[in-house]
Short mmCIF file of C-alpha atoms and ligand atoms in Angstrom, two decimals:
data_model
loop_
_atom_site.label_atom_id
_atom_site.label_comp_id
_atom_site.label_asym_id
_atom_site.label_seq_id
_atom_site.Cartn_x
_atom_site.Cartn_y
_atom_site.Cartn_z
CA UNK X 721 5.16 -3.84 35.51
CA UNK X 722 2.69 -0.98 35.25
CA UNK X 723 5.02 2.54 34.90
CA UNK X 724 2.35 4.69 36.55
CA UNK X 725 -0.13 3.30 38.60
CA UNK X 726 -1.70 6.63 39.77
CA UNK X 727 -2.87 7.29 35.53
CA UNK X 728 -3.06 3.84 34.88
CA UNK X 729 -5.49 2.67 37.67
CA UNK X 730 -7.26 6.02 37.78
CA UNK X 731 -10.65 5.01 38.60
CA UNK X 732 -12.92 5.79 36.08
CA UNK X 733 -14.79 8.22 37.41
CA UNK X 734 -11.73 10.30 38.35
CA UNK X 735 -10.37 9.39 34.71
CA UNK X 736 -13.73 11.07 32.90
CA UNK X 737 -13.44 14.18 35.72
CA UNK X 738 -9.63 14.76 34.32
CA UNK X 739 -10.50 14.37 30.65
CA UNK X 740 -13.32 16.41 30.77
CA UNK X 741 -11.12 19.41 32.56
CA UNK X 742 -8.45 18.75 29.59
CA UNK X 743 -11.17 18.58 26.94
CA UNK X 744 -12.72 22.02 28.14
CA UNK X 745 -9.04 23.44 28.29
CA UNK X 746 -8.16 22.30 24.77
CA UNK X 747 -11.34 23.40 23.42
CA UNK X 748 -10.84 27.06 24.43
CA UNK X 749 -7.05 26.66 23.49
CA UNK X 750 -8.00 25.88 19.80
CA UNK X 751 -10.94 28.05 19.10
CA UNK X 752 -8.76 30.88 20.32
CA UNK X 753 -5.83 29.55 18.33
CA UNK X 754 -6.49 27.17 15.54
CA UNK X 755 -8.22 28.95 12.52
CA UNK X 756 -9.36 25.70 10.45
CA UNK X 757 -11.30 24.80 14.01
CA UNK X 758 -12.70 27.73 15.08
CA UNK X 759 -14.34 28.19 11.75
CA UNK X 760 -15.85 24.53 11.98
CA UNK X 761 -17.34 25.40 15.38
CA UNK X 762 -18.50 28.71 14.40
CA UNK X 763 -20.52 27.05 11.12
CA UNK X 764 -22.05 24.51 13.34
CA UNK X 765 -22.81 26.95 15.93
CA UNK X 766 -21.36 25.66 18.70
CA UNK X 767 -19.23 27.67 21.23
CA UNK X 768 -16.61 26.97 23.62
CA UNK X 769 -18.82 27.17 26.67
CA UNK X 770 -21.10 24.77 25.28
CA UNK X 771 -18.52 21.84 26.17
CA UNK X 772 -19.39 21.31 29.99
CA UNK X 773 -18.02 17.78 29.93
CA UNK X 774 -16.62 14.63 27.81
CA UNK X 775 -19.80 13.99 27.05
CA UNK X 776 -19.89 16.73 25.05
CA UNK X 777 -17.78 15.69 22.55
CA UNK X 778 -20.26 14.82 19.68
CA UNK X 779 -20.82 18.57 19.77
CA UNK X 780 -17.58 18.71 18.01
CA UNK X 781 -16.67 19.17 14.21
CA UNK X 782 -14.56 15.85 12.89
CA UNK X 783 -10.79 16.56 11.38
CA UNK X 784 -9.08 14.78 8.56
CA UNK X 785 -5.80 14.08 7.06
CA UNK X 786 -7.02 16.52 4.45
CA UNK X 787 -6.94 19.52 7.03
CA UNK X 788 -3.35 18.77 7.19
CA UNK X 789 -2.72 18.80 3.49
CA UNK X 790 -4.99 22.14 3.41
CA UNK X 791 -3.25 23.84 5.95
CA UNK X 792 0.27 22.25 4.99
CA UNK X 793 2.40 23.09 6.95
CA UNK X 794 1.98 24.95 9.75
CA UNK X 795 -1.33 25.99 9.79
CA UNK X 796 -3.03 23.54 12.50
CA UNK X 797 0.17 24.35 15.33
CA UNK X 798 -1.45 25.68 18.10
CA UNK X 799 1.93 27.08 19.14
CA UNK X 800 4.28 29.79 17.92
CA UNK X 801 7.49 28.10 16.29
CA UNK X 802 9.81 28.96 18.98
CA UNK X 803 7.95 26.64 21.29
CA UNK X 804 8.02 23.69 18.84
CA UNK X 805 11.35 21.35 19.20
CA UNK X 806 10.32 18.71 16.95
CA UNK X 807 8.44 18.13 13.54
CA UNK X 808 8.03 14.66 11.85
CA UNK X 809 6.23 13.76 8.79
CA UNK X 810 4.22 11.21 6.97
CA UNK X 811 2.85 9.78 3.82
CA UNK X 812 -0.08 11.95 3.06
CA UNK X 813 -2.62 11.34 0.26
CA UNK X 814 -0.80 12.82 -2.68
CA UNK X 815 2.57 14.02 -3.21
CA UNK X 816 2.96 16.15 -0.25
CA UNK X 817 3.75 14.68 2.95
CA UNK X 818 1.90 15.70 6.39
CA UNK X 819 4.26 17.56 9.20
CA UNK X 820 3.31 17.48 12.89
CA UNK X 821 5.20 19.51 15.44
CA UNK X 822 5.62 18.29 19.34
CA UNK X 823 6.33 20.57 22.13
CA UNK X 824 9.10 19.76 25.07
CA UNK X 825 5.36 18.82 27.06
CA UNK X 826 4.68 16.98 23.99
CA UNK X 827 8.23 15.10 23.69
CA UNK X 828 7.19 14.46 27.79
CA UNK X 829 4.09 13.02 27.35
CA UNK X 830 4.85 10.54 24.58
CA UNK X 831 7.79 9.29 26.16
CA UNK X 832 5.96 8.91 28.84
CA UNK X 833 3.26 7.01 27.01
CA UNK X 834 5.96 4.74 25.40
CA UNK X 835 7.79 4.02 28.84
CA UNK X 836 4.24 2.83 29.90
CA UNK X 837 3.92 0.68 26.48
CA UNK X 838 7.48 -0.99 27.40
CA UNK X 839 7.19 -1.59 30.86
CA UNK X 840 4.08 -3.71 30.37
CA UNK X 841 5.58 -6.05 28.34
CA UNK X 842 8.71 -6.63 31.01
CA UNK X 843 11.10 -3.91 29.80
CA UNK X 844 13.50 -2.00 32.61
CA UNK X 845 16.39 -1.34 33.05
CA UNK X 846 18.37 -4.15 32.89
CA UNK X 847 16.22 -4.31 29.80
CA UNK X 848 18.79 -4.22 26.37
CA UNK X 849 16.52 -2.70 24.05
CA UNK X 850 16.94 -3.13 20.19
CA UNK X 851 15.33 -0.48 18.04
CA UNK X 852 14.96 -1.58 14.63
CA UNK X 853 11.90 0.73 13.85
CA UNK X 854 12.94 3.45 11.40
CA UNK X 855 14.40 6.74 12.81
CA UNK X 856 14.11 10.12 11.15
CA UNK X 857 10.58 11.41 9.93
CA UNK X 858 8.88 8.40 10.98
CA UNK X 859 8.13 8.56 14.47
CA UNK X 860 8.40 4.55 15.61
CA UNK X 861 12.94 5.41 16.08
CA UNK X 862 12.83 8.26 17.64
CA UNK X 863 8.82 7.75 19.43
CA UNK X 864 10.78 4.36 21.18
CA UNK X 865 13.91 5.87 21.81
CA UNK X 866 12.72 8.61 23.96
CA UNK X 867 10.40 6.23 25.95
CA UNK X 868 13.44 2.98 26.51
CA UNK X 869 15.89 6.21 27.71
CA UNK X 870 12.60 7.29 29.99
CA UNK X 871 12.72 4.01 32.14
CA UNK X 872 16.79 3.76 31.86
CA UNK X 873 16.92 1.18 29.49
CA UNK X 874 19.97 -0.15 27.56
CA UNK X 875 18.90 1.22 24.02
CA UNK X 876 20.69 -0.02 20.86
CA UNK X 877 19.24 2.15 18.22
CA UNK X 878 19.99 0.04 15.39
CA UNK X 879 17.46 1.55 12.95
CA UNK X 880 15.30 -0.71 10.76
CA UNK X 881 17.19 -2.78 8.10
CA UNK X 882 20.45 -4.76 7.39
CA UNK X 883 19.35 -7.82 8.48
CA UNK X 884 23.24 -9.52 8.92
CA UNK X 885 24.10 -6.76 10.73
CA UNK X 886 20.79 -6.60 13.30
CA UNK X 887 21.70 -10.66 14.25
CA UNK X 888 24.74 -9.85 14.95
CA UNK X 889 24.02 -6.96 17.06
CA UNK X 890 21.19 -8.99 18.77
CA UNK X 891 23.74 -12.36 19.33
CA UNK X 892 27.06 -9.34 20.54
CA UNK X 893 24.76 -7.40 22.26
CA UNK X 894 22.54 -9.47 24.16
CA UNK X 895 19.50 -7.93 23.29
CA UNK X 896 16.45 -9.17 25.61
CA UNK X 897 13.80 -6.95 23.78
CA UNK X 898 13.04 -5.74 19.98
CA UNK X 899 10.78 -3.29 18.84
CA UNK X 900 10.36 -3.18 15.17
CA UNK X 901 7.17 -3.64 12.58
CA UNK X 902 5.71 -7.20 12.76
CA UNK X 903 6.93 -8.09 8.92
CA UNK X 904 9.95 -7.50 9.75
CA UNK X 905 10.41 -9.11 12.88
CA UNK X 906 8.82 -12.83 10.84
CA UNK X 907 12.24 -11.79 8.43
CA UNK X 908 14.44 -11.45 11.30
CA UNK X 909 12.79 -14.75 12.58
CA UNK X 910 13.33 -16.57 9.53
CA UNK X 911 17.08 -15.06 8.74
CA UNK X 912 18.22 -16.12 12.87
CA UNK X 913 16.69 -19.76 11.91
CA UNK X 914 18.59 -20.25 8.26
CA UNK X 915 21.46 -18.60 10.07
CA UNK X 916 21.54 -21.54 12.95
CA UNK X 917 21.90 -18.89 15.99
CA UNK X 918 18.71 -18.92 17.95
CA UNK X 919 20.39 -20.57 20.80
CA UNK X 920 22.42 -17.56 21.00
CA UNK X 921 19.61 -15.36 21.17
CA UNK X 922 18.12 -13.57 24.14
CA UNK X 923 15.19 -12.20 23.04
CA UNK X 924 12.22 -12.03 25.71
CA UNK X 925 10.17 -9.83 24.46
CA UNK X 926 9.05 -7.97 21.26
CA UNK X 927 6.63 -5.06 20.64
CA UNK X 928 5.29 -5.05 16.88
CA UNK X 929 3.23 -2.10 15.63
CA UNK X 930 3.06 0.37 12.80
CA UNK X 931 1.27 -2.15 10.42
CA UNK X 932 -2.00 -4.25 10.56
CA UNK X 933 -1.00 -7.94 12.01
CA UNK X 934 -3.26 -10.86 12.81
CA UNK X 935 -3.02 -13.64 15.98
CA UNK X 936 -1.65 -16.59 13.55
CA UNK X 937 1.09 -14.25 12.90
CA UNK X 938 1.44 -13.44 16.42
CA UNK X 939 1.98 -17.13 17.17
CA UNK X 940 3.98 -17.45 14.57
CA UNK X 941 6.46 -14.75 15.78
CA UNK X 942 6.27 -16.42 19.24
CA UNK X 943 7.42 -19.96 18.61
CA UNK X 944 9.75 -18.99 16.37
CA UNK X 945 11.25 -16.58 18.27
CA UNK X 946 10.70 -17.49 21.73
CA UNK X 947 9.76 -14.52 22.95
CA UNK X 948 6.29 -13.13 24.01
CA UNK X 949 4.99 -10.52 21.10
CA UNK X 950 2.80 -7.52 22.30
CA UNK X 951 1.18 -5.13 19.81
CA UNK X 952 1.34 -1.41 19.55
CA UNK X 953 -0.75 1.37 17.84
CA UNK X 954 -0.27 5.08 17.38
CA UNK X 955 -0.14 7.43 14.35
CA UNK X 956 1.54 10.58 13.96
CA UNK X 957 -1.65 12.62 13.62
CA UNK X 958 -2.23 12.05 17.08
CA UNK X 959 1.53 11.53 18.42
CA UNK X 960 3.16 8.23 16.76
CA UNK X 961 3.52 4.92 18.52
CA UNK X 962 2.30 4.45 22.36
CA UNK X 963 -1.49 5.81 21.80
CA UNK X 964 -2.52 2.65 22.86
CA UNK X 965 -0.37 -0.61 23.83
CA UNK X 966 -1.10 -3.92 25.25
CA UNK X 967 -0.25 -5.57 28.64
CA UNK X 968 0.86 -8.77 30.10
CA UNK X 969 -2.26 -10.23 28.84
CA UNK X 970 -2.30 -9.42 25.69
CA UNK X 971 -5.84 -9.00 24.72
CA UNK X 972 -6.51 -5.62 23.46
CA UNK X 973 -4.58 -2.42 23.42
CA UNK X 974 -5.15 -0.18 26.45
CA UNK X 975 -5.75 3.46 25.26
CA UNK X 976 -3.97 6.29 27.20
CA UNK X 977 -6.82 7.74 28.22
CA UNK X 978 -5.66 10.41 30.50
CA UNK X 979 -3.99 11.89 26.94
CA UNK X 980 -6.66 10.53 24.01
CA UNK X 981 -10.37 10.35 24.15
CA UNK X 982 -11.50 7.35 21.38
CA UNK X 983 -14.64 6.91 20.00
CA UNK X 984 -16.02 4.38 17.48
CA UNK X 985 -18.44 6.02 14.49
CA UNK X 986 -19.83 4.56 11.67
CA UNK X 987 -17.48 5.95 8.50
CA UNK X 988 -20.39 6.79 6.25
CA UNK X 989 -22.51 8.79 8.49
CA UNK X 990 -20.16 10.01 11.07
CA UNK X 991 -22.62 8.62 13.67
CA UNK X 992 -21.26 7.31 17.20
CA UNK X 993 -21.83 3.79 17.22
CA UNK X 994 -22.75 1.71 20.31
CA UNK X 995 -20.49 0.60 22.86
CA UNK X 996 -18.25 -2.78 21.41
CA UNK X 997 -19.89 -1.80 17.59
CA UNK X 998 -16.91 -2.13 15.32
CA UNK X 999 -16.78 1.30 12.71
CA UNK X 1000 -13.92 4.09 12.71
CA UNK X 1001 -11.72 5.14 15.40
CA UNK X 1002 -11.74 8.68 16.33
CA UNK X 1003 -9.07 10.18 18.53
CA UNK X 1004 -8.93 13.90 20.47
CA UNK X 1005 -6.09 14.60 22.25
CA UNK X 1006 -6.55 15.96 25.20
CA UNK X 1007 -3.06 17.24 26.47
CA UNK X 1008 -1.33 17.79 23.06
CA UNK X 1009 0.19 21.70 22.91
CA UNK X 1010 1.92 21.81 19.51
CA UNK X 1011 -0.35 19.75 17.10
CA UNK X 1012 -4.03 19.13 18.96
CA UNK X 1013 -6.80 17.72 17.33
CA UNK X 1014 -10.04 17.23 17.93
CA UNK X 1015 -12.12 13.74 16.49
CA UNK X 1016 -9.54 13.31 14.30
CA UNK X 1017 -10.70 10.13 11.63
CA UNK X 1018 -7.94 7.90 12.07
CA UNK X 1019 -9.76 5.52 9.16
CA UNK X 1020 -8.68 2.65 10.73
CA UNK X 1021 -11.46 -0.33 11.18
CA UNK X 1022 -11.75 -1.56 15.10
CA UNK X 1023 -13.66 -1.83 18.17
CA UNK X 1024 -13.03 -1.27 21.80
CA UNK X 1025 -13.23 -3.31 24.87
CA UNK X 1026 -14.73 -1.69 27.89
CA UNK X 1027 -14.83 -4.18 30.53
CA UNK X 1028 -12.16 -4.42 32.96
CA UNK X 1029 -8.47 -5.98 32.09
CA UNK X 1030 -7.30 -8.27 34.57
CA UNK X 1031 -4.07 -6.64 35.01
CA UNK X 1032 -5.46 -3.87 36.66
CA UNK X 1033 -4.93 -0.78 34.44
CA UNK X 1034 -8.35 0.90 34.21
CA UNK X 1035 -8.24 2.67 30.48
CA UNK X 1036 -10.53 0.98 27.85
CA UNK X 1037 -8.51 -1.23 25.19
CA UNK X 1038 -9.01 -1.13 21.45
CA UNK X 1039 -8.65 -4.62 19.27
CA UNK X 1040 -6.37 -4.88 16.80
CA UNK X 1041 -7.39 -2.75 13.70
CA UNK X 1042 -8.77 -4.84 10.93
CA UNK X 1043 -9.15 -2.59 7.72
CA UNK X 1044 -9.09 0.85 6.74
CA UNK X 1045 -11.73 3.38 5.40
CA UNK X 1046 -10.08 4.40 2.97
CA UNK X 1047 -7.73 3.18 0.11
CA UNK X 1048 -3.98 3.79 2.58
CA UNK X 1049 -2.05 0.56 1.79
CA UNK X 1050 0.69 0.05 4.73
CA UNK X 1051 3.49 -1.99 2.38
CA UNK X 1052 6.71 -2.48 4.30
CA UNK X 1053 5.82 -0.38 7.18
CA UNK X 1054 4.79 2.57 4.94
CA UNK X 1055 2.23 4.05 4.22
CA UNK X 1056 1.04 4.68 0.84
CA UNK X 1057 -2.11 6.09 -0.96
CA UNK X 1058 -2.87 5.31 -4.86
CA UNK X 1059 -3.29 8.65 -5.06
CA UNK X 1060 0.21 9.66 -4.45
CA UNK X 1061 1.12 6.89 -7.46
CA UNK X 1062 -1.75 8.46 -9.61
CA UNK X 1063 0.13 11.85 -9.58
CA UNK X 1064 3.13 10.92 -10.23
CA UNK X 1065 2.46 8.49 -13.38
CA UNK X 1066 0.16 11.38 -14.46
CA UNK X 1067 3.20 13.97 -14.87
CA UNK X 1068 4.90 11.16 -16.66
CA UNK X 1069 3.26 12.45 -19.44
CA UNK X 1070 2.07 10.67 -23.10
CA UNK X 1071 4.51 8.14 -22.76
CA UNK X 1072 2.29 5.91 -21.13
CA UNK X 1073 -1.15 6.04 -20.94
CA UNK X 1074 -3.60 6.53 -17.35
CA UNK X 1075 -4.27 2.58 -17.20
CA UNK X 1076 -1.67 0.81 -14.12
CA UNK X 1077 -2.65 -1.54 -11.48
CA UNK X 1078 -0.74 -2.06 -7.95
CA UNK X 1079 -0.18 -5.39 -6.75
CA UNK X 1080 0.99 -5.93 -3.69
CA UNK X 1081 1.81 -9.19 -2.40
CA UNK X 1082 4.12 -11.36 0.83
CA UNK X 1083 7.29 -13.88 -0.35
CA UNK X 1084 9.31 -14.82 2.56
CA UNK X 1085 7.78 -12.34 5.06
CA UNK X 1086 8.73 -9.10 3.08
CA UNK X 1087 5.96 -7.49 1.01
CA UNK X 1088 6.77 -6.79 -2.57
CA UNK X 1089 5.17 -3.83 -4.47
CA UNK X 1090 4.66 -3.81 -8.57
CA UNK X 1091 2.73 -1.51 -10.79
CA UNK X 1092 1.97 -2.42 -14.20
CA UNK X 1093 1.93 0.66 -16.46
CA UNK X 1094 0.30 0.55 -20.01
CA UNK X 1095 2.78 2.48 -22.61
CA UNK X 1096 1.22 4.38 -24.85
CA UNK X 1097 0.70 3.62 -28.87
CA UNK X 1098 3.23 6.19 -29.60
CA UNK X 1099 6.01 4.58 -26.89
CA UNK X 1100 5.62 1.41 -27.82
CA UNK X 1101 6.69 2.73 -31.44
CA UNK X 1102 9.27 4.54 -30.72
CA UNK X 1103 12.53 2.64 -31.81
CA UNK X 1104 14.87 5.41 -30.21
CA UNK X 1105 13.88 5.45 -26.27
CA UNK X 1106 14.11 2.63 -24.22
CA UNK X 1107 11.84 0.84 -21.77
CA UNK X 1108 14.04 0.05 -19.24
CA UNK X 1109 15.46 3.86 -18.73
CA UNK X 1110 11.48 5.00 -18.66
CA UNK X 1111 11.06 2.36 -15.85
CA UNK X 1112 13.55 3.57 -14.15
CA UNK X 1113 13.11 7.24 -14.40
CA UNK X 1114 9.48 6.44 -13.11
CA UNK X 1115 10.77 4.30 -10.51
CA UNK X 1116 12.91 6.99 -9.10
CA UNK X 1117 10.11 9.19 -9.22
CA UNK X 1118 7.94 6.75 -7.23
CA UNK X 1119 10.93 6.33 -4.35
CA UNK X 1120 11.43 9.99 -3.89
CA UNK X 1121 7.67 10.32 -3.30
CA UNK X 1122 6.58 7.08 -1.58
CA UNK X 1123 10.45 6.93 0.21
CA UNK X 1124 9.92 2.90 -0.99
CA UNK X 1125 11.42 1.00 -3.51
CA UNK X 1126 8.94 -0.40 -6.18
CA UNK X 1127 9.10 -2.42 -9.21
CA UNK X 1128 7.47 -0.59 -12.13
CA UNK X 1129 6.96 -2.89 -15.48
CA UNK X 1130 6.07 -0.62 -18.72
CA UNK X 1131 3.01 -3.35 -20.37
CA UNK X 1132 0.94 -3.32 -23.38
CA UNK X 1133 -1.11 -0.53 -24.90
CA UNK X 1134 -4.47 -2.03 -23.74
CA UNK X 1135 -3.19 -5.04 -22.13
CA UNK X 1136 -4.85 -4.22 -18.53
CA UNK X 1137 -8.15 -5.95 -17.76
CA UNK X 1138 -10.73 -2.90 -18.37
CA UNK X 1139 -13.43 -3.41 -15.69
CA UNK X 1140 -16.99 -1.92 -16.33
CA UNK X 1141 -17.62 0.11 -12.85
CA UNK X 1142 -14.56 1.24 -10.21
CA UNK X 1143 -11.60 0.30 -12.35
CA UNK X 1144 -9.65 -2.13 -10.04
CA UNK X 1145 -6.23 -0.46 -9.33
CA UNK X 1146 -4.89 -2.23 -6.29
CA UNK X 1147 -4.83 -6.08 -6.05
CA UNK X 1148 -3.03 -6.70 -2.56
CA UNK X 1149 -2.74 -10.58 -2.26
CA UNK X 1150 -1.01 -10.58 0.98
CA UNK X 1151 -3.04 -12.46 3.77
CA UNK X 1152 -2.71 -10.67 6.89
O1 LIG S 988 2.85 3.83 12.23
C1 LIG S 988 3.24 4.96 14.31
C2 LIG S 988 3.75 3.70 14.91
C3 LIG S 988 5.10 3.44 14.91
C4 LIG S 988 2.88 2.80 15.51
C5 LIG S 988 5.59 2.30 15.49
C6 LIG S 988 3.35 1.65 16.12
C7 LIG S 988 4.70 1.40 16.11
P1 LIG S 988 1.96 6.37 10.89
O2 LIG S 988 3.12 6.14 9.99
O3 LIG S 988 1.34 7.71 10.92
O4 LIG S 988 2.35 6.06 12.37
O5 LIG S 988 0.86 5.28 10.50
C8 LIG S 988 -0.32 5.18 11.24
O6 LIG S 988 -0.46 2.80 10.83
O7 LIG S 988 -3.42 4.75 11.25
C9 LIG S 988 -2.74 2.39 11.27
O8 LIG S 988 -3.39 2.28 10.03
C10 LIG S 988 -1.37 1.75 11.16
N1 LIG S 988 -0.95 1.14 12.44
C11 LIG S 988 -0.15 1.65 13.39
N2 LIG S 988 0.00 0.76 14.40
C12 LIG S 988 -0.76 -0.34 14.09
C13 LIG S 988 -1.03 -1.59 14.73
C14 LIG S 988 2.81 4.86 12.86
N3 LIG S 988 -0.49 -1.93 15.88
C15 LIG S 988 -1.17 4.04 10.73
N4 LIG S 988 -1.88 -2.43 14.11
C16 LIG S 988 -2.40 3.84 11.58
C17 LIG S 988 -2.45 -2.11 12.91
C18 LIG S 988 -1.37 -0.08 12.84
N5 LIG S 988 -2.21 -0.97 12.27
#
């Protein structure tokens, strides 16, 4: 079902008049308003009125994560606080996390995006929706939530986890879709079969985002299942989940392109590649009021489709992402940056010494996550203190940070490979 055929079979021409109107709009919105922007423009010399069109939008300076860490937190709304009703946060690349903030438009206009994401793959209301993304700071709960209530859905907002407790629910319940990461729905897959009750499931449908996932594992989720898997994408940089999602035909994500403007550029030189070349993903949103941004890098690895889907919905579709530009691992949903691990086993202090290597890895559909940290000399020594409570007390350190658990082994002064260039930090074995 297509949730709104007037912005989803906008002809193209129409579609590039709007989003050049918007673009012009949320140009002179942030110059006026956004400090970190206006001081971009002003140092490549280009003004406001020098955007005419969306073909103007190479003129414009790229953002980065980093702006958000820079100007943490606040600093990039392009609202006063009394006009922003929601905030959510992510992993960012060291120990402080990233905050958005979403106006009642904004809260609108993703829900609206995510009502569009459901309804192509079946959902209304006699839909029973299972939410088993995570709710709170991470926006795939609360993103879904809003968007199942949009188109009157029966929403069970179960949460993510407790795996007894969402096959129960989903056999009680009758759920007919889930919406979760794709990991996790290969768990709940395996758990329903060792548990003997898919005949008493009524799963249709599934939409699986919020982590890199490949066709095999599509299949996979499919026939074991037996339920037709779509794919969605989004980050909270730009909104959360529902910046692009895929239809009936399930080849490509389409891009809501009446709200985000994507481009493809090659990561080292910032270029704009070719139409189909596969490089980075930009997004600029063109509607956003609380948290805009302009060619923000999204680092993720993909390429877009332009020709025309044949189910009729006009906006361009991206393929699924492959990679990343830079070092973000996504383990169990989250996402985490070696970086954020380096600082925290750097306060740690002369108990153990700089050397650790993260390896990440998938046993029964779950990803596990170890680091192997060299003690030091002195540690090792040390008759009095124990490993297992330094472990630990690192370990703790690691969840409040990362907000996953992790296994942390204290090793051998010396006993990690030493490599002669990049010292090899992260071995991630899992085959995606
Ligand atoms: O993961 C938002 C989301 C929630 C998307 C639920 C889909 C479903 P962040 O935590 O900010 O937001 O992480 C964003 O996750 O830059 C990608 O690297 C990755 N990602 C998200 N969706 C997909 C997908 C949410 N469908 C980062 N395929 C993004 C591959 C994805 N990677």
């Amino acid at each position: 079902m297509i949730y709104n055929p007037q912005i989803e079979q906008m002809p193209r021409d129409e579609l590039k008049k709007l989003q050049s109107a918007l673009l012009i709009k949320q140009v002179e919105r942030m110059y006026e308003r956004v400090e970190c922007f206006r001081n971009r423009m002003d140092l490549n010399g280009v003004k406001p009125s020098h955007i005419k069109s969306i073909d103007d939008l190479h003129l414009l300076p790229f953002s980065y994560k980093k702006d958000l860490r820079d100007y943490y937190p606040y600093g990039l709304f392009a609202e006063p606080m009394e006009n922003i009703v929601r905030l959510h946060a992510s992993s960012g690349t060291t120990g402080k996390q990233i905050v958005v903030g979403y106006t009642r438009n904004d809260l609108d206009n993703w829900s609206g995006t995510i009502a569009r994401s459901l309804s192509a793959a079946g959902a209304d209301k006699n839909t029973f929706l299972q939410n088993a993304f995570g709710y709170g700071f991470f926006t795939g709960g609360l993103g879904i939530h809003d968007g199942a209530t949009k188109i009157g859905a029966t929403l069970i907002p179960i949460a993510a986890g407790n795996t007894q407790r969402q096959i129960t629910t989903m056999v009680d319940f009758g759920s007919t879709m889930i919406t979760c990461t794709p990991s996790y729905a290969m768990y709940l897959a395996e758990a329903i079969e060792e548990m003997g009750v898919r005949d008493k499931i009524k799963l249709k449908a599934g939409i699986f985002g919020a982590e890199p996932w490949s066709e095999d594992m599509r299949h996979a989720i499919e026939s074991k299942l037996g339920i037709k898997a779509y794919d969605i994408y989004g980050l909270s940089e730009i909104q959360g989940p529902g910046v692009a999602y895929e239809c009936e035909y399930q080849c490509g994500m389409h891009i809501c392109e009446d709200l985000f403007v994507a481009e493809i550029i090659d990561p080292d030189t910032g270029e704009v590649l070719p139409e189909g070349s596969t490089g980075e993903l930009v997004f600029t949103t063109l509607a956003k009021e609380g948290f805009p941004v302009i060619r923000y890098r999204t680092r993720d690895i993909c390429s877009l489709i332009y020709e025309p889907c044949r189910c009729g919905r006009t906006h361009i579709r991206m393929n699924k992402p492959t990679g990343r530009s830079d070092d973000m691992l996504i383990i169990r949903g989250v996402n985490v940056f070696p970086s954020q691990i380096e600082e925290v086993l750097l306060k740690v202090g002369g108990d153990i010494t700089p050397n650790y290597q993260i390896i990440v890895d998938r046993v029964n559909n779950t990803d596990t996550f170890d680091i192997n940290v060299e003690m030091s000399d002195a540690f090792l020594h040390d008759e009095v203190r124990s490993i297992e409570r330094l472990e630990k007390s690192i370990v703790d350190e690691l969840r409040s940070v990362l907000g996953i658990g992790v296994k942390v082994h204290l090793v051998n002064p010396k006993s990690i490979t030493r490599s002669e260039g990049k010292a090899k930090r992260v071995i991630d074995n899992r085959k995606i």
